[in-house]
CSV table of C-alpha atoms in Angstrom, one decimal:
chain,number,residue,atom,x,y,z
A,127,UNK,CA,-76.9,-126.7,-21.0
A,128,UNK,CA,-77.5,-125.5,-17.4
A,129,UNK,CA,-75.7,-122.8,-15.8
A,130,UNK,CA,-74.3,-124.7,-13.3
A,131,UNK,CA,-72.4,-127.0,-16.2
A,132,UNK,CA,-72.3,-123.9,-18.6
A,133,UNK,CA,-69.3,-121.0,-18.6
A,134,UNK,CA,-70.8,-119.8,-15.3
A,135,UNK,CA,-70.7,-122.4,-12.8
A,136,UNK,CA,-67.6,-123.6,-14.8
A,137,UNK,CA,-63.6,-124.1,-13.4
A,138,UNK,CA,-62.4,-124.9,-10.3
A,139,UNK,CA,-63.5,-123.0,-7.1
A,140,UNK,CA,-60.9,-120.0,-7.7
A,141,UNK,CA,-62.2,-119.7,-10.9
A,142,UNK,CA,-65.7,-119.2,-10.4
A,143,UNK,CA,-64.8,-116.6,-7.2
A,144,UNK,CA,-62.8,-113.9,-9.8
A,145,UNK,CA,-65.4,-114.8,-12.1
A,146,UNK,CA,-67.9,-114.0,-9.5
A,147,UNK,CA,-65.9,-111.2,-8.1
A,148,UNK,CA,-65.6,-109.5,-11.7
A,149,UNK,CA,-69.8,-110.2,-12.3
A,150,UNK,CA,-70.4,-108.1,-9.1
A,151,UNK,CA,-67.5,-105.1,-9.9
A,152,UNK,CA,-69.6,-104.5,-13.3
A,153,UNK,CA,-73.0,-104.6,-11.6
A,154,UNK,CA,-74.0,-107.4,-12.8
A,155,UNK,CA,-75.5,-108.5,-9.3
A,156,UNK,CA,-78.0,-111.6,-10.4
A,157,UNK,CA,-75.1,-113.5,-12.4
A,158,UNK,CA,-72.8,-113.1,-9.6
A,159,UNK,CA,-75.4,-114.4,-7.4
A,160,UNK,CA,-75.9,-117.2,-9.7
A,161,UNK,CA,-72.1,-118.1,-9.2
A,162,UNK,CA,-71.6,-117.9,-5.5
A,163,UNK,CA,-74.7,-119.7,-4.5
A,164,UNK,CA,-73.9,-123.4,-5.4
A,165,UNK,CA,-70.3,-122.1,-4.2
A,166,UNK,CA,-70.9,-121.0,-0.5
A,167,UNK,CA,-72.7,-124.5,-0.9
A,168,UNK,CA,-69.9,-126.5,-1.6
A,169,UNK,CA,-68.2,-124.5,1.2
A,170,UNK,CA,-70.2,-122.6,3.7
A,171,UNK,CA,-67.1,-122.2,5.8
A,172,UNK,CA,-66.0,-119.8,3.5
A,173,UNK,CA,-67.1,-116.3,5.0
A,174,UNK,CA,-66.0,-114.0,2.2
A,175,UNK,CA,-68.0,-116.0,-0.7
A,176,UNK,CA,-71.3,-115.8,1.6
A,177,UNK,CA,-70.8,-112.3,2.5
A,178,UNK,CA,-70.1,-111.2,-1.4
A,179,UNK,CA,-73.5,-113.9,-2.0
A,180,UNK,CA,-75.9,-111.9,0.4
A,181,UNK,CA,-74.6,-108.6,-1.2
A,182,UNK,CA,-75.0,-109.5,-4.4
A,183,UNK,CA,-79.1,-110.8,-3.4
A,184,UNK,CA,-79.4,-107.4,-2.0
A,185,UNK,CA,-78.1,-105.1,-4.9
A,186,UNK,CA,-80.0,-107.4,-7.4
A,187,UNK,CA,-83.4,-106.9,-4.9
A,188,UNK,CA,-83.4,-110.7,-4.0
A,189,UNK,CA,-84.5,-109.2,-0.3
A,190,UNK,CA,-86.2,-112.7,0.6
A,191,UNK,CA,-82.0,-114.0,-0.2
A,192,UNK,CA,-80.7,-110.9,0.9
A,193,UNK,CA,-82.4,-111.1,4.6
A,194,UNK,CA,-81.4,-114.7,5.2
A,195,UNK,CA,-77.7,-115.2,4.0
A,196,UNK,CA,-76.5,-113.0,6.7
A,197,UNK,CA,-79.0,-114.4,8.9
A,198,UNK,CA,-77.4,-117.4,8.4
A,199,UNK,CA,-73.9,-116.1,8.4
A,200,UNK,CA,-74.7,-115.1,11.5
A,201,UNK,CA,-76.1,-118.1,13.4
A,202,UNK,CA,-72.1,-119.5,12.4
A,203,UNK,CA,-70.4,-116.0,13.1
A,204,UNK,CA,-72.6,-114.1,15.7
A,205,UNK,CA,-69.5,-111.5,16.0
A,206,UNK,CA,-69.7,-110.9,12.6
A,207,UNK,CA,-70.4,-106.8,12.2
A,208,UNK,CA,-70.4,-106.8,8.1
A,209,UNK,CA,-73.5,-109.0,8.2
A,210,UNK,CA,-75.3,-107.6,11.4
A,211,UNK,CA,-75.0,-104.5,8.8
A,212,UNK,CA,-76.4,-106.0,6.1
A,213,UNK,CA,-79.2,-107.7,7.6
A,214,UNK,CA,-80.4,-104.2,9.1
A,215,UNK,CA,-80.1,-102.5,5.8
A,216,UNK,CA,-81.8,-105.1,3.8
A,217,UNK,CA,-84.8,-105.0,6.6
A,218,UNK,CA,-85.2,-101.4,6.7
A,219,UNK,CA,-85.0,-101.3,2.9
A,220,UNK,CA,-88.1,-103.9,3.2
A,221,UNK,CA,-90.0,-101.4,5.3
A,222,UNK,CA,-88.7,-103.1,8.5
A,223,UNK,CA,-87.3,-100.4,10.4
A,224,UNK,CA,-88.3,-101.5,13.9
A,225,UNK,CA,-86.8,-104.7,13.0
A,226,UNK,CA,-83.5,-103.4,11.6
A,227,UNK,CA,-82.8,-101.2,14.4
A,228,UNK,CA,-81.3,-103.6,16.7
A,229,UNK,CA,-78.9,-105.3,14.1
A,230,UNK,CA,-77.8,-101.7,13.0
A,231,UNK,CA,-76.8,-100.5,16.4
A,232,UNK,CA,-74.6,-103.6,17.1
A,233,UNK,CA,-73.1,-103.1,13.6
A,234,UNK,CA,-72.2,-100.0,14.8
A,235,UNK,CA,-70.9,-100.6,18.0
A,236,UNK,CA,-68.8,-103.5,16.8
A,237,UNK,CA,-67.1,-100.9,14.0
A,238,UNK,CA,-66.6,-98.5,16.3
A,239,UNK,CA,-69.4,-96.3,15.8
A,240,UNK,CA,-70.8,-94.5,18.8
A,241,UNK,CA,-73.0,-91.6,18.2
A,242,UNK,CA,-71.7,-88.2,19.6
A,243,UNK,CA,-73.5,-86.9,22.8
């Protein structure tokens, strides 16, 4: 039986988002990565269930995943500040610094954050 037609790809789309949801509160970062994926598939409208999806990639150190689920998040929500964040942090934390820079100052200036002079 594959995942996808075993316990965790099954239920209806609620279902497998508090099963997701509960994978990721106990750290278990690679199932709930296995859950959300074929979800924000069915639905990529759905901004929470691809935000939670390239947070789970990054705390289970799928940075390849991590760097291009907000990178797709943003080419549908450019304003989006969580995942400007997120793609800066997962770059720096592939030695990308330069790269990062850019996507952490906007992420900052969309929250709010100014540094003090």
């Amino acid at each position: 039986m594959s995942e996808s037609t075993g316990y965790l790809g099954h239920g209806t789309a609620a279902e497998r988002w508090e099963r997701a949801q509960l994978f990721f509160e106990a750290k278990e970062y690679a199932t709930a990565a296995r859950i959300l994926d074929p979800l924000a598939g069915e639905a990529p409208e759905q901004l929470a269930t691809r935000l939670l999806l390239a947070r789970a990639y990054y705390h289970s150190a799928q940075l390849g995943r991590a760097e291009a689920e907000p990178r797709g998040i943003l080419e549908r929500w450019p304003v989006e500040h969580y995942a400007q964040l997120m793609l800066g942090r997962t770059l720096e934390r592939q030695g990308r610094a330069a790269e990062a820079a850019p996507y952490l100052r906007i992420a900052a200036a969309m929250s709010g954050e100014f540094p003090q002079e």
